[in-house]
Amino acid sequence: DETKLKTVAKEFGIQVDNKPVLQIAKELALKILAEFGQQEGELTFTKTRPPEKQKKIWREHKIMPRGIDREIVEAMARTHMGCDNDYKNLLFHTMKVALADGWGGSMVATELCDILFSSPKAVRSQVNLGVLKENMVNIVVHGHVPLLSEMIVEAAKDKELLELAKKLGAEGINVAGICCTANEILMRKGVPVAGNMLQQELAIATGVVDAMIVDIQCIMPGLKEISKCYHTKLISTHPKGKFVGMEYIEFKEEEAYDIAKEIVKKGVENFVNRKKELIKIPKETKDLIAGFTTEYIHYMLGGKYRSTYRPLNDAIRDGRIRGVAGLVGCNNPKLLSGQSHVILAKELIKKDVLVVETGCAAIECAKSGLLTPEASFEYAGKGLREVCEAVGIPPVLHLGACVDNSRILTACCEIVKEGGVGNSLDELPIAGAALEWYSEKAIAIGWYFVASGALVVFGTPFPVSGSKNVLKFCTEEVEKITGGRWVFEPDPIKAANIMIEHINKKREQLKLKPMMYV
């Protein structure tokens, strides 16, 4: 996306006029790499993107990150035996590290993926295990690295490999995704999603996954054990994520396409080793629309020449839309194995709250049919339904993988810029939730939203409930500092009521019009 490349480059102070695209890209890459190792100053995105009030709070309380790696290294030093034991001091630095993630590393990753692979646009696809095909070679990508999955998708179109597949009895090569790799190639390529992270073993149990290619994060070591019962070839590809018993083919960017072809070929050749008596593919699939981003919402609401957030702000101000909720995160068998997201989303959209989602939460709601425009007629309140019908969007918008939670931050910044519903992030009628979190990064994500002024609901507490002081700081005292706070509530209906009550409180403080429909 050359347009986005130039936009981001300008934020980093790079001159773009009359300069070759690759030269701009090189200069931007070097500037970004420097921010990872930066020791003093502030990150570019923390200076250019948040509202002034947030920047003032971060500077005043000394939680404005100086660099990305710098804050992580300091956190490790502070938590060494015999060092920092003031819980407030530690929690302030926790927010500093989290802000370096949300407004630093995570936001950088989202922007660079858009630049490299193109910015997503609305795209139709399907979800659930029924997307796997008995008559085709099935290549499943699983993990979080879009560089690999993008190349796998391209390699699956290779004429030589397609001819080999047909020679071996298959009608073609079908690529599907699991977890956030699925979301990456869904958003940009419309590649179908086989399932969320809890379905990785179930995908193998269909008996038709000829190769599962994994990289890092959310990959269960037990995959190797279940694969022994089937024919699936498991291939790990990342030096930071090796698994005992899996074949390892290191993915190198310099040889990306050739390595992707080598990996896909192994899956194609494995097609003939299927155990027909073990093949059982569930028929369930659901249609979905994904591909929503901060920029695409501009286009969606105003078109090419009048791109604007004004219709969204007007709908919030006038009482058609109550507010916006971000539902993100994992699926957790300790709770409802994904259904918490669905119940919560249905309750919110019923009360005219527009829902935006990322990660496995988005996949779960897609499996329940919430990511289609038609869902607004069945589940949404009258005000939200009118907006969805007018614009042609689902009541639940898919914004991408877990790394793309930064899109929620930038979309909120655009709402503030448009005006009329708050002058800072902590004033907006918004709330967030990750009811079924289990990954450590979910804590970082939650903290950078709390530090940015949002209410965040987790289904279960991260390890803070053993200290009354720490728990009180997280759930009460931090709100007086950043405007955001934590809530821990496993029941999705109760969580929805907490979020709606918070949104209503923000509406009252802003003196917005009453809701149109009760």
mmCIF file of C-alpha atoms in Angstrom, residues 45-277:
data_model
loop_
_atom_site.group_PDB
_atom_site.id
_atom_site.type_symbol
_atom_site.label_atom_id
_atom_site.label_comp_id
_atom_site.label_asym_id
_atom_site.label_seq_id
_atom_site.Cartn_x
_atom_site.Cartn_y
_atom_site.Cartn_z
ATOM 1 C CA PHE A 45 3.112 7.216 17.263
ATOM 2 C CA THR A 46 2.729 8.346 20.891
ATOM 3 C CA LYS A 47 3.540 11.873 19.695
ATOM 4 C CA THR A 48 1.464 11.962 16.485
ATOM 5 C CA ARG A 49 -1.683 9.943 17.184
ATOM 6 C CA PRO A 50 -3.222 10.121 20.691
ATOM 7 C CA PRO A 51 -5.319 13.094 21.838
ATOM 8 C CA GLU A 52 -3.425 15.779 23.774
ATOM 9 C CA LYS A 53 -5.023 14.812 27.094
ATOM 10 C CA GLN A 54 -3.653 11.259 26.912
ATOM 11 C CA LYS A 55 -0.155 12.530 26.123
ATOM 12 C CA LYS A 56 -0.342 14.968 29.035
ATOM 13 C CA ILE A 57 -1.376 12.186 31.449
ATOM 14 C CA TRP A 58 1.404 9.871 30.273
ATOM 15 C CA ARG A 59 4.053 12.571 30.601
ATOM 16 C CA GLU A 60 2.784 13.799 33.964
ATOM 17 C CA HIS A 61 2.845 10.304 35.480
ATOM 18 C CA LYS A 62 6.063 9.315 33.686
ATOM 19 C CA ILE A 63 4.503 6.403 31.809
ATOM 20 C CA MET A 64 5.217 7.759 28.329
ATOM 21 C CA PRO A 65 7.465 5.045 26.797
ATOM 22 C CA ARG A 66 10.977 6.104 25.770
ATOM 23 C CA GLY A 67 11.553 3.131 23.474
ATOM 24 C CA ILE A 68 10.023 -0.290 22.874
ATOM 25 C CA ASP A 69 12.774 -2.648 24.067
ATOM 26 C CA ARG A 70 13.962 -0.147 26.708
ATOM 27 C CA GLU A 71 10.834 -0.499 28.842
ATOM 28 C CA ILE A 72 10.832 -4.305 28.659
ATOM 29 C CA VAL A 73 14.475 -4.486 29.766
ATOM 30 C CA GLU A 74 13.770 -2.120 32.649
ATOM 31 C CA ALA A 75 10.781 -4.240 33.694
ATOM 32 C CA MET A 76 13.063 -7.278 33.933
ATOM 33 C CA ALA A 77 15.527 -5.268 36.045
ATOM 34 C CA ARG A 78 12.809 -3.934 38.363
ATOM 35 C CA THR A 79 11.444 -7.423 39.057
ATOM 36 C CA HIS A 80 14.839 -8.960 39.892
ATOM 37 C CA MET A 81 15.193 -10.302 43.429
ATOM 38 C CA GLY A 82 15.603 -7.456 45.898
ATOM 39 C CA CYS A 83 14.604 -4.635 43.557
ATOM 40 C CA ASP A 84 11.384 -2.680 43.107
ATOM 41 C CA ASN A 85 8.761 -3.746 45.660
ATOM 42 C CA ASP A 86 6.470 -0.712 45.613
ATOM 43 C CA TYR A 87 3.342 -2.067 43.955
ATOM 44 C CA LYS A 88 2.288 1.306 42.558
ATOM 45 C CA ASN A 89 5.728 1.936 41.105
ATOM 46 C CA LEU A 90 5.639 -1.493 39.444
ATOM 47 C CA LEU A 91 2.136 -0.953 38.077
ATOM 48 C CA PHE A 92 3.035 2.442 36.645
ATOM 49 C CA HIS A 93 5.892 0.777 34.797
ATOM 50 C CA THR A 94 3.488 -1.977 33.730
ATOM 51 C CA MET A 95 1.464 0.698 31.958
ATOM 52 C CA LYS A 96 4.625 2.111 30.427
ATOM 53 C CA VAL A 97 5.536 -1.289 28.969
ATOM 54 C CA ALA A 98 1.970 -1.792 27.751
ATOM 55 C CA LEU A 99 1.888 1.602 26.024
ATOM 56 C CA ALA A 100 5.154 0.688 24.286
ATOM 57 C CA ASP A 101 3.283 -2.347 22.965
ATOM 58 C CA GLY A 102 -0.025 -0.769 21.961
ATOM 59 C CA TRP A 103 1.233 2.539 20.578
ATOM 60 C CA GLY A 104 4.624 1.090 19.633
ATOM 61 C CA GLY A 105 5.325 -2.497 18.616
ATOM 62 C CA SER A 106 1.737 -3.555 17.942
ATOM 63 C CA MET A 107 0.836 -0.414 16.001
ATOM 64 C CA VAL A 108 4.062 -0.621 13.997
ATOM 65 C CA ALA A 109 3.335 -4.262 13.106
ATOM 66 C CA THR A 110 -0.182 -3.428 11.909
ATOM 67 C CA GLU A 111 0.983 -0.512 9.787
ATOM 68 C CA LEU A 112 3.876 -2.434 8.239
ATOM 69 C CA CYS A 113 1.652 -5.408 7.370
ATOM 70 C CA ASP A 114 -0.751 -3.024 5.628
ATOM 71 C CA ILE A 115 2.153 -1.442 3.735
ATOM 72 C CA LEU A 116 3.679 -4.783 2.711
ATOM 73 C CA PHE A 117 0.571 -6.814 1.936
ATOM 74 C CA SER A 118 -2.010 -4.050 1.229
ATOM 75 C CA SER A 119 -4.558 -2.508 3.568
ATOM 76 C CA PRO A 120 -7.626 -4.703 4.090
ATOM 77 C CA LYS A 121 -10.980 -3.872 2.544
ATOM 78 C CA ALA A 122 -14.376 -5.478 3.106
ATOM 79 C CA VAL A 123 -14.204 -9.086 1.956
ATOM 80 C CA ARG A 124 -16.573 -12.066 2.064
ATOM 81 C CA SER A 125 -15.474 -15.491 3.243
ATOM 82 C CA GLN A 126 -16.511 -18.492 5.334
ATOM 83 C CA VAL A 127 -15.615 -19.921 8.710
ATOM 84 C CA ASN A 128 -15.600 -23.246 10.598
ATOM 85 C CA LEU A 129 -14.262 -26.728 9.927
ATOM 86 C CA GLY A 130 -16.644 -27.199 7.011
ATOM 87 C CA VAL A 131 -14.288 -25.058 4.875
ATOM 88 C CA LEU A 132 -11.935 -28.064 4.653
ATOM 89 C CA LYS A 133 -12.447 -30.047 1.429
ATOM 90 C CA GLU A 134 -12.308 -33.829 1.060
ATOM 91 C CA ASN A 135 -11.551 -33.602 -2.667
ATOM 92 C CA MET A 136 -8.684 -31.121 -2.303
ATOM 93 C CA VAL A 137 -5.278 -30.902 -0.667
ATOM 94 C CA ASN A 138 -5.833 -28.991 2.591
ATOM 95 C CA ILE A 139 -3.016 -26.770 3.836
ATOM 96 C CA VAL A 140 -3.742 -25.208 7.238
ATOM 97 C CA VAL A 141 -1.652 -22.280 8.493
ATOM 98 C CA HIS A 142 -1.631 -21.614 12.223
ATOM 99 C CA GLY A 143 0.068 -18.977 14.345
ATOM 100 C CA HIS A 144 0.716 -15.257 14.043
ATOM 101 C CA VAL A 145 3.310 -14.481 11.337
ATOM 102 C CA PRO A 146 1.711 -13.028 8.181
ATOM 103 C CA LEU A 147 4.942 -13.155 6.141
ATOM 104 C CA LEU A 148 4.777 -16.949 5.997
ATOM 105 C CA SER A 149 1.029 -17.299 5.494
ATOM 106 C CA GLU A 150 0.973 -14.745 2.661
ATOM 107 C CA MET A 151 3.592 -16.778 0.813
ATOM 108 C CA ILE A 152 1.776 -20.061 1.476
ATOM 109 C CA VAL A 153 -1.356 -18.596 -0.130
ATOM 110 C CA GLU A 154 0.667 -17.559 -3.190
ATOM 111 C CA ALA A 155 2.503 -20.892 -3.412
ATOM 112 C CA ALA A 156 -0.823 -22.765 -3.341
ATOM 113 C CA LYS A 157 -1.612 -21.105 -6.697
ATOM 114 C CA ASP A 158 1.604 -22.363 -8.320
ATOM 115 C CA LYS A 159 0.883 -24.197 -11.585
ATOM 116 C CA GLU A 160 3.421 -26.958 -10.946
ATOM 117 C CA LEU A 161 1.980 -27.699 -7.520
ATOM 118 C CA LEU A 162 -1.593 -27.616 -8.825
ATOM 119 C CA GLU A 163 -0.655 -30.081 -11.573
ATOM 120 C CA LEU A 164 1.035 -32.327 -8.997
ATOM 121 C CA ALA A 165 -2.080 -32.211 -6.810
ATOM 122 C CA LYS A 166 -4.275 -33.269 -9.733
ATOM 123 C CA LYS A 167 -1.824 -36.005 -10.678
ATOM 124 C CA LEU A 168 -2.155 -37.395 -7.147
ATOM 125 C CA GLY A 169 -5.968 -37.360 -7.303
ATOM 126 C CA ALA A 170 -6.875 -34.010 -5.746
ATOM 127 C CA GLU A 171 -8.954 -31.369 -7.501
ATOM 128 C CA GLY A 172 -6.799 -28.504 -6.227
ATOM 129 C CA ILE A 173 -5.136 -26.953 -3.181
ATOM 130 C CA ASN A 174 -7.264 -25.422 -0.421
ATOM 131 C CA VAL A 175 -5.633 -23.100 2.123
ATOM 132 C CA ALA A 176 -7.394 -22.404 5.431
ATOM 133 C CA GLY A 177 -6.323 -20.699 8.628
ATOM 134 C CA ILE A 178 -6.390 -21.247 12.375
ATOM 135 C CA CYS A 179 -6.054 -18.508 15.030
ATOM 136 C CA CYS A 180 -4.529 -15.129 14.095
ATOM 137 C CA THR A 181 -2.718 -16.317 10.980
ATOM 138 C CA ALA A 182 -6.234 -17.092 9.777
ATOM 139 C CA ASN A 183 -7.301 -13.530 10.509
ATOM 140 C CA GLU A 184 -4.313 -12.054 8.641
ATOM 141 C CA ILE A 185 -4.998 -13.878 5.365
ATOM 142 C CA LEU A 186 -8.760 -13.552 5.812
ATOM 143 C CA MET A 187 -8.556 -9.757 6.049
ATOM 144 C CA ARG A 188 -6.440 -9.327 2.923
ATOM 145 C CA LYS A 189 -7.107 -12.426 0.806
ATOM 146 C CA GLY A 190 -10.525 -13.681 1.877
ATOM 147 C CA VAL A 191 -8.993 -17.073 2.737
ATOM 148 C CA PRO A 192 -11.498 -19.179 4.722
ATOM 149 C CA VAL A 193 -11.028 -19.726 8.454
ATOM 150 C CA ALA A 194 -11.040 -23.307 9.724
ATOM 151 C CA GLY A 195 -11.413 -22.224 13.330
ATOM 152 C CA ASN A 196 -10.086 -20.571 16.464
ATOM 153 C CA MET A 197 -7.126 -21.680 18.562
ATOM 154 C CA LEU A 198 -9.197 -24.289 20.429
ATOM 155 C CA GLN A 199 -9.994 -25.986 17.113
ATOM 156 C CA GLN A 200 -6.407 -26.730 16.087
ATOM 157 C CA GLU A 201 -6.587 -30.379 17.182
ATOM 158 C CA LEU A 202 -10.125 -30.710 15.828
ATOM 159 C CA ALA A 203 -8.914 -29.634 12.387
ATOM 160 C CA ILE A 204 -6.455 -32.538 12.352
ATOM 161 C CA ALA A 205 -9.215 -34.878 13.572
ATOM 162 C CA THR A 206 -11.182 -34.267 10.349
ATOM 163 C CA GLY A 207 -8.648 -36.533 8.661
ATOM 164 C CA VAL A 208 -8.201 -34.217 5.671
ATOM 165 C CA VAL A 209 -5.519 -31.759 6.816
ATOM 166 C CA ASP A 210 -2.543 -32.792 4.693
ATOM 167 C CA ALA A 211 -0.170 -30.263 6.224
ATOM 168 C CA MET A 212 -0.410 -27.885 9.162
ATOM 169 C CA ILE A 213 2.212 -25.153 9.066
ATOM 170 C CA VAL A 214 2.865 -23.377 12.348
ATOM 171 C CA ASP A 215 5.027 -20.445 13.434
ATOM 172 C CA ILE A 216 4.636 -18.859 16.910
ATOM 173 C CA GLN A 217 2.077 -18.323 19.690
ATOM 174 C CA CYS A 218 -0.999 -20.362 20.633
ATOM 175 C CA ILE A 219 0.374 -23.593 19.116
ATOM 176 C CA MET A 220 -0.318 -26.570 21.370
ATOM 177 C CA PRO A 221 2.580 -29.019 21.849
ATOM 178 C CA GLY A 222 -0.025 -31.802 21.926
ATOM 179 C CA LEU A 223 -0.609 -31.387 18.192
ATOM 180 C CA LYS A 224 2.154 -33.912 17.549
ATOM 181 C CA GLU A 225 0.413 -36.569 19.631
ATOM 182 C CA ILE A 226 -2.928 -36.262 17.865
ATOM 183 C CA SER A 227 -1.239 -36.152 14.462
ATOM 184 C CA LYS A 228 0.099 -39.671 15.131
ATOM 185 C CA CYS A 229 -3.479 -40.921 14.813
ATOM 186 C CA TYR A 230 -3.890 -39.306 11.396
ATOM 187 C CA HIS A 231 -1.720 -38.593 8.364
ATOM 188 C CA THR A 232 -1.251 -34.842 8.906
ATOM 189 C CA LYS A 233 2.279 -33.551 8.385
ATOM 190 C CA LEU A 234 3.206 -30.922 10.971
ATOM 191 C CA ILE A 235 5.831 -28.378 9.943
ATOM 192 C CA SER A 236 7.248 -25.710 12.254
ATOM 193 C CA THR A 237 8.925 -22.739 10.609
ATOM 194 C CA HIS A 238 10.125 -20.212 13.198
ATOM 195 C CA PRO A 239 13.401 -20.215 15.170
ATOM 196 C CA LYS A 240 11.501 -18.885 18.214
ATOM 197 C CA GLY A 241 8.981 -21.728 18.042
ATOM 198 C CA LYS A 242 10.323 -25.262 17.657
ATOM 199 C CA PHE A 243 8.246 -28.283 18.720
ATOM 200 C CA VAL A 244 9.480 -31.739 19.659
ATOM 201 C CA GLY A 245 8.724 -34.238 16.903
ATOM 202 C CA MET A 246 7.697 -31.671 14.274
ATOM 203 C CA GLU A 247 9.589 -31.317 11.028
ATOM 204 C CA TYR A 248 11.371 -27.953 10.994
ATOM 205 C CA ILE A 249 11.789 -25.855 7.851
ATOM 206 C CA GLU A 250 13.022 -22.392 8.734
ATOM 207 C CA PHE A 251 11.214 -19.624 6.896
ATOM 208 C CA LYS A 252 13.615 -17.023 5.530
ATOM 209 C CA GLU A 253 12.274 -13.820 3.993
ATOM 210 C CA GLU A 254 15.023 -13.779 1.357
ATOM 211 C CA GLU A 255 13.817 -17.144 0.002
ATOM 212 C CA ALA A 256 10.165 -16.723 0.966
ATOM 213 C CA TYR A 257 8.406 -18.045 -2.130
ATOM 214 C CA ASP A 258 10.740 -21.006 -2.706
ATOM 215 C CA ILE A 259 10.448 -22.121 0.920
ATOM 216 C CA ALA A 260 6.654 -21.726 0.800
ATOM 217 C CA LYS A 261 6.564 -23.899 -2.342
ATOM 218 C CA GLU A 262 8.681 -26.538 -0.619
ATOM 219 C CA ILE A 263 6.292 -26.605 2.339
ATOM 220 C CA VAL A 264 3.131 -26.726 0.213
ATOM 221 C CA LYS A 265 4.645 -29.508 -1.898
ATOM 222 C CA LYS A 266 5.042 -31.657 1.221
ATOM 223 C CA GLY A 267 1.329 -31.230 1.886
ATOM 224 C CA VAL A 268 0.419 -32.087 -1.696
ATOM 225 C CA GLU A 269 2.544 -35.239 -1.625
ATOM 226 C CA ASN A 270 0.904 -36.255 1.664
ATOM 227 C CA PHE A 271 -2.598 -36.249 0.093
ATOM 228 C CA VAL A 272 -2.247 -39.921 -0.926
ATOM 229 C CA ASN A 273 -1.568 -40.960 2.686
ATOM 230 C CA ARG A 274 -5.030 -40.105 3.997
ATOM 231 C CA LYS A 275 -6.823 -42.777 6.006
ATOM 232 C CA LYS A 276 -10.240 -42.808 4.368
ATOM 233 C CA GLU A 277 -11.900 -44.535 7.308
#
